[in-house]
PDB file of C-alpha atoms and ligand atoms in Angstrom:
ATOM      1  CA  MET U   7     -36.915-105.696  90.366  1.00  0.00           C
ATOM      2  CA  LEU U   8     -39.587-107.580  88.436  1.00  0.00           C
ATOM      3  CA  ILE U   9     -38.327-108.622  85.025  1.00  0.00           C
ATOM      4  CA  LYS U  10     -40.855-109.050  82.260  1.00  0.00           C
ATOM      5  CA  ARG U  11     -39.810-110.310  78.905  1.00  0.00           C
ATOM      6  CA  PRO U  12     -40.238-107.865  76.045  1.00  0.00           C
ATOM      7  CA  SER U  13     -41.226-109.736  72.894  1.00  0.00           C
ATOM      8  CA  ASP U  14     -38.339-108.321  70.902  1.00  0.00           C
ATOM      9  CA  ILE U  15     -35.648-109.661  73.199  1.00  0.00           C
ATOM     10  CA  ARG U  16     -34.019-112.887  72.093  1.00  0.00           C
ATOM     11  CA  GLU U  17     -33.431-115.736  74.508  1.00  0.00           C
ATOM     12  CA  HIS U  18     -29.684-115.273  74.868  1.00  0.00           C
ATOM     13  CA  GLU U  19     -30.202-111.616  75.655  1.00  0.00           C
ATOM     14  CA  VAL U  20     -32.587-112.446  78.465  1.00  0.00           C
ATOM     15  CA  THR U  21     -29.939-114.774  79.820  1.00  0.00           C
ATOM     16  CA  ASP U  22     -27.330-112.039  79.499  1.00  0.00           C
ATOM     17  CA  PHE U  23     -29.597-109.684  81.366  1.00  0.00           C
ATOM     18  CA  ALA U  24     -30.052-112.109  84.242  1.00  0.00           C
ATOM     19  CA  LEU U  25     -26.286-112.613  84.284  1.00  0.00           C
ATOM     20  CA  TYR U  26     -25.782-108.910  84.237  1.00  0.00           C
ATOM     21  CA  GLN U  27     -27.959-108.444  87.311  1.00  0.00           C
ATOM     22  CA  ARG U  28     -25.984-111.044  89.206  1.00  0.00           C
ATOM     23  CA  ARG U  29     -22.781-109.378  88.066  1.00  0.00           C
ATOM     24  CA  ARG U  30     -24.054-106.054  89.356  1.00  0.00           C
ATOM     25  CA  GLU U  31     -24.813-107.557  92.746  1.00  0.00           C
ATOM     26  CA  PHE U  32     -21.351-109.041  92.758  1.00  0.00           C
ATOM     27  CA  LEU U  33     -19.733-105.744  91.905  1.00  0.00           C
ATOM     28  CA  LYS U  34     -21.774-103.943  94.545  1.00  0.00           C
ATOM     29  CA  THR U  35     -20.373-106.265  97.159  1.00  0.00           C
ATOM     30  CA  LEU U  36     -16.910-105.398  95.881  1.00  0.00           C
ATOM     31  CA  GLY U  37     -17.900-101.772  96.114  1.00  0.00           C
ATOM     32  CA  GLY U  38     -16.276-101.360  92.764  1.00  0.00           C
ATOM     33  CA  PHE U  39     -16.791-100.403  89.195  1.00  0.00           C
ATOM     34  CA  ALA U  40     -15.748-102.813  86.530  1.00  0.00           C
ATOM     35  CA  LEU U  41     -14.517-102.668  83.021  1.00  0.00           C
ATOM     36  CA  LEU U  42     -16.269-105.417  81.153  1.00  0.00           C
ATOM     37  CA  GLY U  43     -14.352-107.420  78.598  1.00  0.00           C
ATOM     38  CA  ALA U  44     -15.860-108.673  75.364  1.00  0.00           C
ATOM     39  CA  SER U  45     -16.729-111.852  77.250  1.00  0.00           C
ATOM     40  CA  GLY U  46     -18.831-109.751  79.611  1.00  0.00           C
ATOM     41  CA  LEU U  47     -16.670-110.727  82.553  1.00  0.00           C
ATOM     42  CA  PRO U  48     -15.242-108.017  84.766  1.00  0.00           C
ATOM     43  CA  LEU U  49     -11.636-107.273  83.873  1.00  0.00           C
ATOM     44  CA  VAL U  50     -10.770-104.729  86.519  1.00  0.00           C
ATOM     45  CA  ALA U  51     -12.573-103.655  89.636  1.00  0.00           C
ATOM     46  CA  HIS U  52     -11.234-100.392  91.009  1.00  0.00           C
ATOM     47  CA  GLY U  53     -12.835 -97.404  92.762  1.00  0.00           C
ATOM     48  CA  LYS U  54     -16.100 -95.896  91.615  1.00  0.00           C
ATOM     49  CA  SER U  55     -16.056 -94.612  88.058  1.00  0.00           C
ATOM     50  CA  ALA U  56     -15.702 -90.870  87.724  1.00  0.00           C
ATOM     51  CA  PHE U  57     -18.134 -91.188  84.830  1.00  0.00           C
ATOM     52  CA  SER U  58     -21.072 -93.100  86.281  1.00  0.00           C
ATOM     53  CA  THR U  59     -23.845 -91.657  88.404  1.00  0.00           C
ATOM     54  CA  ASP U  60     -24.940 -93.230  91.690  1.00  0.00           C
ATOM     55  CA  ASP U  61     -28.591 -92.550  90.804  1.00  0.00           C
ATOM     56  CA  GLU U  62     -30.720 -95.696  90.782  1.00  0.00           C
ATOM     57  CA  PRO U  63     -30.902 -97.115  87.225  1.00  0.00           C
ATOM     58  CA  THR U  64     -34.328 -96.968  85.567  1.00  0.00           C
ATOM     59  CA  PRO U  65     -35.833-100.474  85.182  1.00  0.00           C
ATOM     60  CA  TYR U  66     -34.911-102.207  81.924  1.00  0.00           C
ATOM     61  CA  ASP U  67     -38.547-102.516  80.860  1.00  0.00           C
ATOM     62  CA  ASP U  68     -39.045 -98.761  81.059  1.00  0.00           C
ATOM     63  CA  ILE U  69     -35.837 -98.030  79.171  1.00  0.00           C
ATOM     64  CA  VAL U  70     -36.852-100.231  76.224  1.00  0.00           C
ATOM     65  CA  ASN U  71     -40.579 -99.425  76.099  1.00  0.00           C
ATOM     66  CA  TYR U  72     -40.510 -95.631  76.402  1.00  0.00           C
ATOM     67  CA  ASN U  73     -38.450 -94.317  73.512  1.00  0.00           C
ATOM     68  CA  ASN U  74     -38.052 -91.467  71.107  1.00  0.00           C
ATOM     69  CA  PHE U  75     -37.041 -92.892  67.740  1.00  0.00           C
ATOM     70  CA  ILE U  76     -39.310 -91.421  65.090  1.00  0.00           C
ATOM     71  CA  GLU U  77     -37.876 -93.641  62.342  1.00  0.00           C
ATOM     72  CA  LEU U  78     -39.627 -96.494  64.190  1.00  0.00           C
ATOM     73  CA  GLY U  79     -42.801 -94.519  64.787  1.00  0.00           C
ATOM     74  CA  THR U  80     -44.136 -91.666  66.871  1.00  0.00           C
ATOM     75  CA  GLY U  81     -45.417 -92.342  70.365  1.00  0.00           C
ATOM     76  CA  LYS U  82     -43.311 -93.764  73.166  1.00  0.00           C
ATOM     77  CA  GLU U  83     -44.220 -97.405  72.578  1.00  0.00           C
ATOM     78  CA  ALA U  84     -44.037 -97.469  68.779  1.00  0.00           C
ATOM     79  CA  PRO U  85     -40.245 -97.955  68.601  1.00  0.00           C
ATOM     80  CA  ALA U  86     -40.470-101.120  70.724  1.00  0.00           C
ATOM     81  CA  GLU U  87     -43.429-102.389  68.695  1.00  0.00           C
ATOM     82  CA  ASN U  88     -41.614-101.838  65.391  1.00  0.00           C
ATOM     83  CA  ALA U  89     -38.184-102.916  66.618  1.00  0.00           C
ATOM     84  CA  ALA U  90     -38.130-106.167  64.631  1.00  0.00           C
ATOM     85  CA  LEU U  91     -38.145-104.184  61.362  1.00  0.00           C
ATOM     86  CA  LEU U  92     -34.768-102.614  62.085  1.00  0.00           C
ATOM     87  CA  LYS U  93     -32.416-105.381  60.977  1.00  0.00           C
ATOM     88  CA  THR U  94     -28.881-104.509  62.022  1.00  0.00           C
ATOM     89  CA  SER U  95     -27.093-106.958  59.767  1.00  0.00           C
ATOM     90  CA  PRO U  96     -25.502-106.133  57.426  1.00  0.00           C
ATOM     91  CA  TRP U  97     -24.382-102.802  58.828  1.00  0.00           C
ATOM     92  CA  SER U  98     -21.613-100.490  57.732  1.00  0.00           C
ATOM     93  CA  VAL U  99     -20.390 -97.102  58.862  1.00  0.00           C
ATOM     94  CA  THR U 100     -18.906 -94.576  56.457  1.00  0.00           C
ATOM     95  CA  VAL U 101     -16.321 -92.201  57.890  1.00  0.00           C
ATOM     96  CA  ASP U 102     -15.280 -89.273  55.711  1.00  0.00           C
ATOM     97  CA  GLY U 103     -14.504 -85.575  55.552  1.00  0.00           C
ATOM     98  CA  GLU U 104     -11.482 -83.965  57.197  1.00  0.00           C
ATOM     99  CA  CYS U 105      -9.501 -87.023  58.248  1.00  0.00           C
ATOM    100  CA  ALA U 106      -6.448 -88.951  57.057  1.00  0.00           C
ATOM    101  CA  LYS U 107      -8.049 -92.408  57.237  1.00  0.00           C
ATOM    102  CA  PRO U 108     -11.579 -92.255  55.811  1.00  0.00           C
ATOM    103  CA  GLY U 109     -13.394 -95.363  54.661  1.00  0.00           C
ATOM    104  CA  GLN U 110     -16.428 -97.558  54.738  1.00  0.00           C
ATOM    105  CA  PHE U 111     -16.217 -99.998  57.620  1.00  0.00           C
ATOM    106  CA  THR U 112     -18.124-103.094  58.666  1.00  0.00           C
ATOM    107  CA  LEU U 113     -19.717-103.008  62.085  1.00  0.00           C
ATOM    108  CA  GLU U 114     -17.074-105.436  63.286  1.00  0.00           C
ATOM    109  CA  ASP U 115     -14.253-103.170  62.053  1.00  0.00           C
ATOM    110  CA  ILE U 116     -15.815-100.274  63.924  1.00  0.00           C
ATOM    111  CA  LEU U 117     -16.423-102.054  67.236  1.00  0.00           C
ATOM    112  CA  LYS U 118     -13.702-104.662  67.529  1.00  0.00           C
ATOM    113  CA  PRO U 119     -10.712-102.598  68.712  1.00  0.00           C
ATOM    114  CA  HIS U 120     -12.624-101.174  71.683  1.00  0.00           C
ATOM    115  CA  PRO U 121     -12.849-102.843  75.077  1.00  0.00           C
ATOM    116  CA  THR U 122     -16.338-102.594  76.559  1.00  0.00           C
ATOM    117  CA  GLU U 123     -16.919-100.238  79.471  1.00  0.00           C
ATOM    118  CA  GLU U 124     -20.013 -99.559  81.508  1.00  0.00           C
ATOM    119  CA  ARG U 125     -21.354 -96.036  82.001  1.00  0.00           C
ATOM    120  CA  ILE U 126     -24.432 -95.321  84.084  1.00  0.00           C
ATOM    121  CA  TYR U 127     -25.634 -92.015  82.659  1.00  0.00           C
ATOM    122  CA  ARG U 128     -28.623 -89.775  83.186  1.00  0.00           C
ATOM    123  CA  LEU U 129     -30.566 -88.974  79.993  1.00  0.00           C
ATOM    124  CA  ARG U 130     -32.764 -85.840  80.017  1.00  0.00           C
ATOM    125  CA  CYS U 131     -35.221 -85.369  77.154  1.00  0.00           C
ATOM    126  CA  VAL U 132     -36.264 -81.869  76.115  1.00  0.00           C
ATOM    127  CA  GLU U 133     -39.861 -83.010  76.765  1.00  0.00           C
ATOM    128  CA  GLY U 134     -39.246 -82.992  80.530  1.00  0.00           C
ATOM    129  CA  TRP U 135     -38.611 -86.629  81.446  1.00  0.00           C
ATOM    130  CA  SER U 136     -35.385 -88.356  82.367  1.00  0.00           C
ATOM    131  CA  MET U 137     -33.978 -91.853  82.864  1.00  0.00           C
ATOM    132  CA  VAL U 138     -30.825 -93.422  84.266  1.00  0.00           C
ATOM    133  CA  ILE U 139     -29.375 -95.898  81.813  1.00  0.00           C
ATOM    134  CA  PRO U 140     -26.560 -98.420  82.352  1.00  0.00           C
ATOM    135  CA  TRP U 141     -24.885 -98.419  78.960  1.00  0.00           C
ATOM    136  CA  GLN U 142     -22.097-100.598  77.645  1.00  0.00           C
ATOM    137  CA  GLY U 143     -19.829 -99.228  74.981  1.00  0.00           C
ATOM    138  CA  PHE U 144     -16.658 -97.156  74.649  1.00  0.00           C
ATOM    139  CA  PRO U 145     -15.545 -93.523  74.513  1.00  0.00           C
ATOM    140  CA  LEU U 146     -16.351 -91.699  71.278  1.00  0.00           C
ATOM    141  CA  ALA U 147     -12.873 -90.119  71.343  1.00  0.00           C
ATOM    142  CA  ALA U 148     -11.204 -93.534  71.019  1.00  0.00           C
ATOM    143  CA  LEU U 149     -13.227 -94.252  67.890  1.00  0.00           C
ATOM    144  CA  LEU U 150     -12.710 -90.831  66.271  1.00  0.00           C
ATOM    145  CA  LYS U 151      -8.937 -90.808  66.816  1.00  0.00           C
ATOM    146  CA  ARG U 152      -8.556 -93.942  64.699  1.00  0.00           C
ATOM    147  CA  PHE U 153      -9.498 -91.968  61.571  1.00  0.00           C
ATOM    148  CA  GLN U 154      -6.933 -89.249  62.297  1.00  0.00           C
ATOM    149  CA  PRO U 155      -8.989 -86.068  61.982  1.00  0.00           C
ATOM    150  CA  THR U 156      -7.016 -83.200  60.439  1.00  0.00           C
ATOM    151  CA  SER U 157      -6.597 -79.708  61.910  1.00  0.00           C
ATOM    152  CA  LYS U 158      -9.531 -78.616  59.711  1.00  0.00           C
ATOM    153  CA  ALA U 159     -11.891 -80.933  61.588  1.00  0.00           C
ATOM    154  CA  LYS U 160     -13.678 -78.474  63.871  1.00  0.00           C
ATOM    155  CA  TYR U 161     -16.941 -80.420  64.124  1.00  0.00           C
ATOM    156  CA  VAL U 162     -18.152 -83.943  63.593  1.00  0.00           C
ATOM    157  CA  SER U 163     -21.542 -84.870  62.179  1.00  0.00           C
ATOM    158  CA  PHE U 164     -23.438 -88.150  62.495  1.00  0.00           C
ATOM    159  CA  GLU U 165     -26.207 -89.674  60.385  1.00  0.00           C
ATOM    160  CA  THR U 166     -28.759 -92.393  61.079  1.00  0.00           C
ATOM    161  CA  LEU U 167     -29.569 -95.157  58.580  1.00  0.00           C
ATOM    162  CA  LEU U 168     -31.779 -94.029  55.680  1.00  0.00           C
ATOM    163  CA  ASP U 169     -33.944 -97.003  54.694  1.00  0.00           C
ATOM    164  CA  ARG U 170     -37.734 -96.901  54.457  1.00  0.00           C
ATOM    165  CA  ALA U 171     -38.082-100.657  54.857  1.00  0.00           C
ATOM    166  CA  ARG U 172     -36.028-100.924  58.022  1.00  0.00           C
ATOM    167  CA  MET U 173     -37.148 -97.472  59.243  1.00  0.00           C
ATOM    168  CA  PRO U 174     -40.878 -97.234  58.402  1.00  0.00           C
ATOM    169  CA  GLY U 175     -41.219 -93.816  60.069  1.00  0.00           C
ATOM    170  CA  GLN U 176     -39.187 -92.420  57.155  1.00  0.00           C
ATOM    171  CA  LYS U 177     -42.254 -92.807  54.905  1.00  0.00           C
ATOM    172  CA  ARG U 178     -43.528 -89.646  56.607  1.00  0.00           C
ATOM    173  CA  ASN U 179     -41.610 -86.420  56.907  1.00  0.00           C
ATOM    174  CA  PRO U 180     -41.793 -84.749  60.325  1.00  0.00           C
ATOM    175  CA  ILE U 181     -38.121 -83.853  59.817  1.00  0.00           C
ATOM    176  CA  GLY U 182     -35.773 -84.203  56.862  1.00  0.00           C
ATOM    177  CA  TRP U 183     -34.143 -87.658  56.670  1.00  0.00           C
ATOM    178  CA  PRO U 184     -31.719 -88.998  57.576  1.00  0.00           C
ATOM    179  CA  TYR U 185     -31.693 -87.872  61.222  1.00  0.00           C
ATOM    180  CA  THR U 186     -28.493 -85.858  61.554  1.00  0.00           C
ATOM    181  CA  GLU U 187     -26.661 -84.581  64.615  1.00  0.00           C
ATOM    182  CA  GLY U 188     -23.337 -82.938  65.326  1.00  0.00           C
ATOM    183  CA  LEU U 189     -20.846 -81.984  67.995  1.00  0.00           C
ATOM    184  CA  ARG U 190     -17.993 -79.524  68.218  1.00  0.00           C
ATOM    185  CA  MET U 191     -14.713 -81.454  68.116  1.00  0.00           C
ATOM    186  CA  ASP U 192     -13.833 -80.737  71.771  1.00  0.00           C
ATOM    187  CA  GLU U 193     -17.282 -81.955  72.848  1.00  0.00           C
ATOM    188  CA  ALA U 194     -16.879 -85.103  70.782  1.00  0.00           C
ATOM    189  CA  MET U 195     -13.423 -85.745  72.277  1.00  0.00           C
ATOM    190  CA  HIS U 196     -14.617 -85.178  75.864  1.00  0.00           C
ATOM    191  CA  PRO U 197     -14.247 -88.380  77.913  1.00  0.00           C
ATOM    192  CA  LEU U 198     -17.977 -88.398  78.771  1.00  0.00           C
ATOM    193  CA  SER U 199     -19.018 -88.654  75.103  1.00  0.00           C
ATOM    194  CA  PHE U 200     -19.794 -92.298  74.532  1.00  0.00           C
ATOM    195  CA  ILE U 201     -20.751 -94.806  71.866  1.00  0.00           C
ATOM    196  CA  ALA U 202     -23.261 -97.285  73.293  1.00  0.00           C
ATOM    197  CA  THR U 203     -23.578-100.816  71.926  1.00  0.00           C
ATOM    198  CA  GLY U 204     -25.489-102.366  74.825  1.00  0.00           C
ATOM    199  CA  LEU U 205     -27.541-101.639  77.895  1.00  0.00           C
ATOM    200  CA  TYR U 206     -28.042-103.621  81.080  1.00  0.00           C
ATOM    201  CA  GLY U 207     -25.492-106.075  79.761  1.00  0.00           C
ATOM    202  CA  ALA U 208     -27.649-107.003  76.752  1.00  0.00           C
ATOM    203  CA  THR U 209     -27.087-106.166  73.085  1.00  0.00           C
ATOM    204  CA  LEU U 210     -28.578-102.743  72.360  1.00  0.00           C
ATOM    205  CA  PRO U 211     -32.232-103.248  71.384  1.00  0.00           C
ATOM    206  CA  ALA U 212     -33.304-101.715  68.066  1.00  0.00           C
ATOM    207  CA  GLN U 213     -35.535 -99.149  69.771  1.00  0.00           C
ATOM    208  CA  SER U 214     -32.545 -97.911  71.783  1.00  0.00           C
ATOM    209  CA  GLY U 215     -30.506 -97.252  68.639  1.00  0.00           C
ATOM    210  CA  ALA U 216     -28.904-100.540  67.629  1.00  0.00           C
ATOM    211  CA  PRO U 217     -26.294-101.406  66.624  1.00  0.00           C
ATOM    212  CA  LEU U 218     -24.483 -98.260  67.804  1.00  0.00           C
ATOM    213  CA  ARG U 219     -25.676 -94.885  69.070  1.00  0.00           C
ATOM    214  CA  LEU U 220     -24.175 -91.769  70.520  1.00  0.00           C
ATOM    215  CA  VAL U 221     -24.699 -90.792  74.168  1.00  0.00           C
ATOM    216  CA  VAL U 222     -23.832 -87.255  75.261  1.00  0.00           C
ATOM    217  CA  PRO U 223     -25.147 -87.133  78.834  1.00  0.00           C
ATOM    218  CA  TRP U 224     -24.877 -83.378  79.501  1.00  0.00           C
ATOM    219  CA  LYS U 225     -27.017 -82.512  76.457  1.00  0.00           C
ATOM    220  CA  TYR U 226     -30.721 -82.998  75.795  1.00  0.00           C
ATOM    221  CA  GLY U 227     -31.520 -86.466  74.504  1.00  0.00           C
ATOM    222  CA  TYR U 228     -31.983 -85.446  70.883  1.00  0.00           C
ATOM    223  CA  LYS U 229     -28.191 -85.091  70.504  1.00  0.00           C
ATOM    224  CA  SER U 230     -27.799 -88.791  71.265  1.00  0.00           C
ATOM    225  CA  ILE U 231     -28.355 -89.994  67.700  1.00  0.00           C
ATOM    226  CA  LYS U 232     -29.280 -93.626  67.160  1.00  0.00           C
ATOM    227  CA  SER U 233     -28.351 -96.303  64.617  1.00  0.00           C
ATOM    228  CA  ILE U 234     -25.395 -94.433  63.123  1.00  0.00           C
ATOM    229  CA  VAL U 235     -24.187 -95.174  59.570  1.00  0.00           C
ATOM    230  CA  ARG U 236     -22.082 -92.105  58.838  1.00  0.00           C
ATOM    231  CA  ILE U 237     -19.535 -89.997  60.686  1.00  0.00           C
ATOM    232  CA  ARG U 238     -18.145 -86.958  58.941  1.00  0.00           C
ATOM    233  CA  PHE U 239     -15.417 -84.547  60.074  1.00  0.00           C
ATOM    234  CA  VAL U 240     -16.201 -80.999  58.954  1.00  0.00           C
ATOM    235  CA  GLU U 241     -14.832 -77.480  59.197  1.00  0.00           C
ATOM    236  CA  GLN U 242     -18.154 -75.614  59.655  1.00  0.00           C
ATOM    237  CA  GLN U 243     -20.887 -76.219  62.223  1.00  0.00           C
ATOM    238  CA  PRO U 244     -23.060 -78.876  60.556  1.00  0.00           C
ATOM    239  CA  ALA U 245     -26.819 -78.619  60.069  1.00  0.00           C
ATOM    240  CA  THR U 246     -28.661 -80.905  62.490  1.00  0.00           C
ATOM    241  CA  SER U 247     -32.177 -82.283  61.937  1.00  0.00           C
ATOM    242  CA  TRP U 248     -34.050 -80.691  64.810  1.00  0.00           C
ATOM    243  CA  SER U 249     -32.259 -77.349  64.730  1.00  0.00           C
ATOM    244  CA  VAL U 250     -33.149 -77.013  61.025  1.00  0.00           C
ATOM    245  CA  GLU U 251     -36.751 -78.149  61.499  1.00  0.00           C
ATOM    246  CA  VAL U 252     -37.647 -76.156  64.634  1.00  0.00           C
ATOM    247  CA  PRO U 253     -34.802 -73.690  65.229  1.00  0.00           C
ATOM    248  CA  ASP U 254     -36.375 -71.837  68.153  1.00  0.00           C
ATOM    249  CA  GLU U 255     -36.926 -75.057  70.134  1.00  0.00           C
ATOM    250  CA  TYR U 256     -33.806 -77.114  69.423  1.00  0.00           C
ATOM    251  CA  GLY U 257     -30.418 -75.449  69.300  1.00  0.00           C
ATOM    252  CA  PHE U 258     -27.138 -76.888  68.073  1.00  0.00           C
ATOM    253  CA  TYR U 259     -25.634 -76.954  71.582  1.00  0.00           C
ATOM    254  CA  ALA U 260     -28.581 -78.574  73.417  1.00  0.00           C
ATOM    255  CA  ASN U 261     -26.841 -78.283  76.786  1.00  0.00           C
ATOM    256  CA  VAL U 262     -29.304 -79.156  79.546  1.00  0.00           C
ATOM    257  CA  ASN U 263     -30.022 -75.773  81.086  1.00  0.00           C
ATOM    258  CA  PRO U 264     -32.760 -75.091  83.678  1.00  0.00           C
ATOM    259  CA  GLU U 265     -32.253 -71.346  83.066  1.00  0.00           C
ATOM    260  CA  VAL U 266     -33.298 -71.492  79.412  1.00  0.00           C
ATOM    261  CA  ASP U 267     -36.990 -72.246  78.921  1.00  0.00           C
ATOM    262  CA  HIS U 268     -38.319 -74.138  75.959  1.00  0.00           C
ATOM    263  CA  PRO U 269     -40.597 -71.651  74.100  1.00  0.00           C
ATOM    264  CA  ARG U 270     -43.644 -73.613  75.311  1.00  0.00           C
ATOM    265  CA  TRP U 271     -42.572 -74.799  78.799  1.00  0.00           C
ATOM    266  CA  SER U 272     -40.055 -74.353  81.584  1.00  0.00           C
ATOM    267  CA  GLN U 273     -37.006 -76.638  81.706  1.00  0.00           C
ATOM    268  CA  ARG U 274     -36.542 -76.224  85.483  1.00  0.00           C
ATOM    269  CA  LYS U 275     -37.969 -79.606  86.434  1.00  0.00           C
ATOM    270  CA  GLU U 276     -38.093 -83.095  85.070  1.00  0.00           C
ATOM    271  CA  ARG U 277     -39.951 -86.321  85.793  1.00  0.00           C
ATOM    272  CA  ARG U 278     -37.642 -89.261  86.327  1.00  0.00           C
ATOM    273  CA  ILE U 279     -39.436 -92.206  84.721  1.00  0.00           C
ATOM    274  CA  GLY U 280     -40.804 -94.359  87.532  1.00  0.00           C
ATOM    275  CA  GLU U 281     -40.946 -91.507  90.061  1.00  0.00           C
ATOM    276  CA  PHE U 282     -43.944 -89.466  91.107  1.00  0.00           C
ATOM    277  CA  LEU U 283     -42.517 -86.143  92.269  1.00  0.00           C
ATOM    278  CA  LYS U 284     -40.592 -84.009  89.818  1.00  0.00           C
ATOM    279  CA  ARG U 285     -36.899 -83.303  90.331  1.00  0.00           C
ATOM    280  CA  GLU U 286     -34.995 -80.083  89.769  1.00  0.00           C
ATOM    281  CA  THR U 287     -33.143 -80.203  86.460  1.00  0.00           C
ATOM    282  CA  LEU U 288     -29.429 -79.642  87.010  1.00  0.00           C
ATOM    283  CA  PRO U 289     -27.198 -77.467  84.795  1.00  0.00           C
ATOM    284  CA  PHE U 290     -25.519 -79.679  82.202  1.00  0.00           C
ATOM    285  CA  ASN U 291     -27.732 -82.500  83.527  1.00  0.00           C
ATOM    286  CA  GLY U 292     -25.506 -82.769  86.616  1.00  0.00           C
ATOM    287  CA  TYR U 293     -22.236 -82.977  84.665  1.00  0.00           C
ATOM    288  CA  ALA U 294     -21.264 -79.287  85.085  1.00  0.00           C
ATOM    289  CA  GLU U 295     -18.068 -80.074  86.964  1.00  0.00           C
ATOM    290  CA  GLN U 296     -16.778 -82.082  84.015  1.00  0.00           C
ATOM    291  CA  VAL U 297     -18.037 -80.021  81.060  1.00  0.00           C
ATOM    292  CA  ALA U 298     -18.793 -76.390  82.007  1.00  0.00           C
ATOM    293  CA  SER U 299     -15.273 -75.314  81.018  1.00  0.00           C
ATOM    294  CA  LEU U 300     -15.995 -76.281  77.393  1.00  0.00           C
ATOM    295  CA  TYR U 301     -18.343 -73.292  77.242  1.00  0.00           C
ATOM    296  CA  SER U 302     -16.444 -70.620  79.181  1.00  0.00           C
ATOM    297  CA  GLY U 303     -17.010 -67.232  77.595  1.00  0.00           C
ATOM    298  CA  MET U 304     -20.023 -68.430  75.603  1.00  0.00           C
ATOM    299  CA  ASP U 305     -23.517 -67.003  76.008  1.00  0.00           C
ATOM    300  CA  LEU U 306     -25.514 -70.165  76.661  1.00  0.00           C
ATOM    301  CA  ARG U 307     -28.825 -68.346  76.160  1.00  0.00           C
ATOM    302  CA  ALA U 308     -27.869 -67.450  72.594  1.00  0.00           C
ATOM    303  CA  ASN U 309     -26.126 -70.802  72.097  1.00  0.00           C
ATOM    304  CA  PHE U 310     -28.887 -73.015  73.534  1.00  0.00           C
TER     305      PHE U 310
HETATM  306  N1  LIG L 659     -32.116 -91.436  64.818  1.00  0.00           N
HETATM  307  C1  LIG L 659     -32.729 -90.952  65.900  1.00  0.00           C
HETATM  308  N2  LIG L 659     -32.027 -90.729  67.019  1.00  0.00           N
HETATM  309  C2  LIG L 659     -32.650 -90.218  68.123  1.00  0.00           C
HETATM  310  C3  LIG L 659     -34.026 -89.882  68.094  1.00  0.00           C
HETATM  311  C4  LIG L 659     -34.746 -90.142  66.883  1.00  0.00           C
HETATM  312  O1  LIG L 659     -35.966 -89.900  66.771  1.00  0.00           O
HETATM  313  N3  LIG L 659     -34.070 -90.670  65.811  1.00  0.00           N
HETATM  314  N4  LIG L 659     -34.626 -89.317  69.197  1.00  0.00           N
HETATM  315  C5  LIG L 659     -33.730 -88.596  70.122  1.00  0.00           C
HETATM  316  C6  LIG L 659     -34.383 -88.151  71.344  1.00  0.00           C
HETATM  317  S1  LIG L 659     -35.423 -86.817  71.229  1.00  0.00           S
HETATM  318  C7  LIG L 659     -34.103 -88.705  72.560  1.00  0.00           C
HETATM  319  S2  LIG L 659     -34.768 -88.075  73.993  1.00  0.00           S
HETATM  320  C8  LIG L 659     -33.272 -89.924  72.660  1.00  0.00           C
HETATM  321  C9  LIG L 659     -34.051 -91.009  73.365  1.00  0.00           C
HETATM  322  O2  LIG L 659     -33.246 -92.136  73.603  1.00  0.00           O
HETATM  323  P1  LIG L 659     -33.907 -93.436  74.237  1.00  0.00           P
HETATM  324  O3  LIG L 659     -35.158 -93.747  73.486  1.00  0.00           O
HETATM  325  O4  LIG L 659     -32.854 -94.488  74.086  1.00  0.00           O
HETATM  326  O5  LIG L 659     -34.175 -93.111  75.678  1.00  0.00           O
HETATM  327  O6  LIG L 659     -32.857 -90.422  71.400  1.00  0.00           O
HETATM  328  C10 LIG L 659     -32.489 -89.430  70.454  1.00  0.00           C
HETATM  329  N5  LIG L 659     -31.915 -90.028  69.255  1.00  0.00           N
HETATM  330 MO1  LIG L 660     -35.826 -86.072  73.381  1.00  0.00          MO
END
């Protein structure tokens, strides 16, 4: 793989990336999957992860130069071009609502207790393209449990930073700010739901949602909210940015579903970035075995 150097990547991150590639080669020869410690060194190598796909990862350059992040501009390359504006220090995350241990936490408080894992996930955008992204981070469930959600917590909502200086796209209003998303509690607690803090072994670049973003691989990409500053446990299904703005195109559930067309195009196929021929889109983005049971008895055409 040819590695170019995106201008927004700092020197130590380039080094980390090169290290990461060598580590990957090493792990391939072990035939194993590794849990990565904070030092970035493999802690455990055991059989293949039940959570990672075998699909070939999309090249790093494509992952960080083809983004949807309207707070950093519209167009696929704008988020990378504007990435330097999104300063991630200081950063705090407010956790509130139906939980016993709410509070406002520093980024360190939020991240520190969690050992870093790698998850190679497919990401399918509603627009019809997909990527395969090697994330580093930790399960969302582990984070949420720390705040002890009460029995009234039926859903959890997430908000992105609201700051016109660091997020210049917020000077315009294609949707109401801040970007807001939500999950049902059982979806949030599912072991596939992930908080990403890095990709390809490097610190998460701003355009990918630094310093922490959600990744829900069986749902369309818009659920995977970036640059989170607030997590709220709630009793009622929360309003979410896209489902409020364009309700017939973006539902609350957002499960990848080749059977349910977008009002303006079919969702049966997708273009994997870097590939020429389109692929068939799989139900739940290929994660049906793990997640279909969450929706048994639900009409997924009505709840799209
Ligand atoms: N805050 C915020 N989060 C966001 C978006 C956004 O515009 N703002 N775009 C979403 C959409 S539509 C997709 S497809 C994914 C894209 O993630 P990527 O750029 O890391 O591939 O991020 C999602 N998270
Ligand atoms: Mo998307």
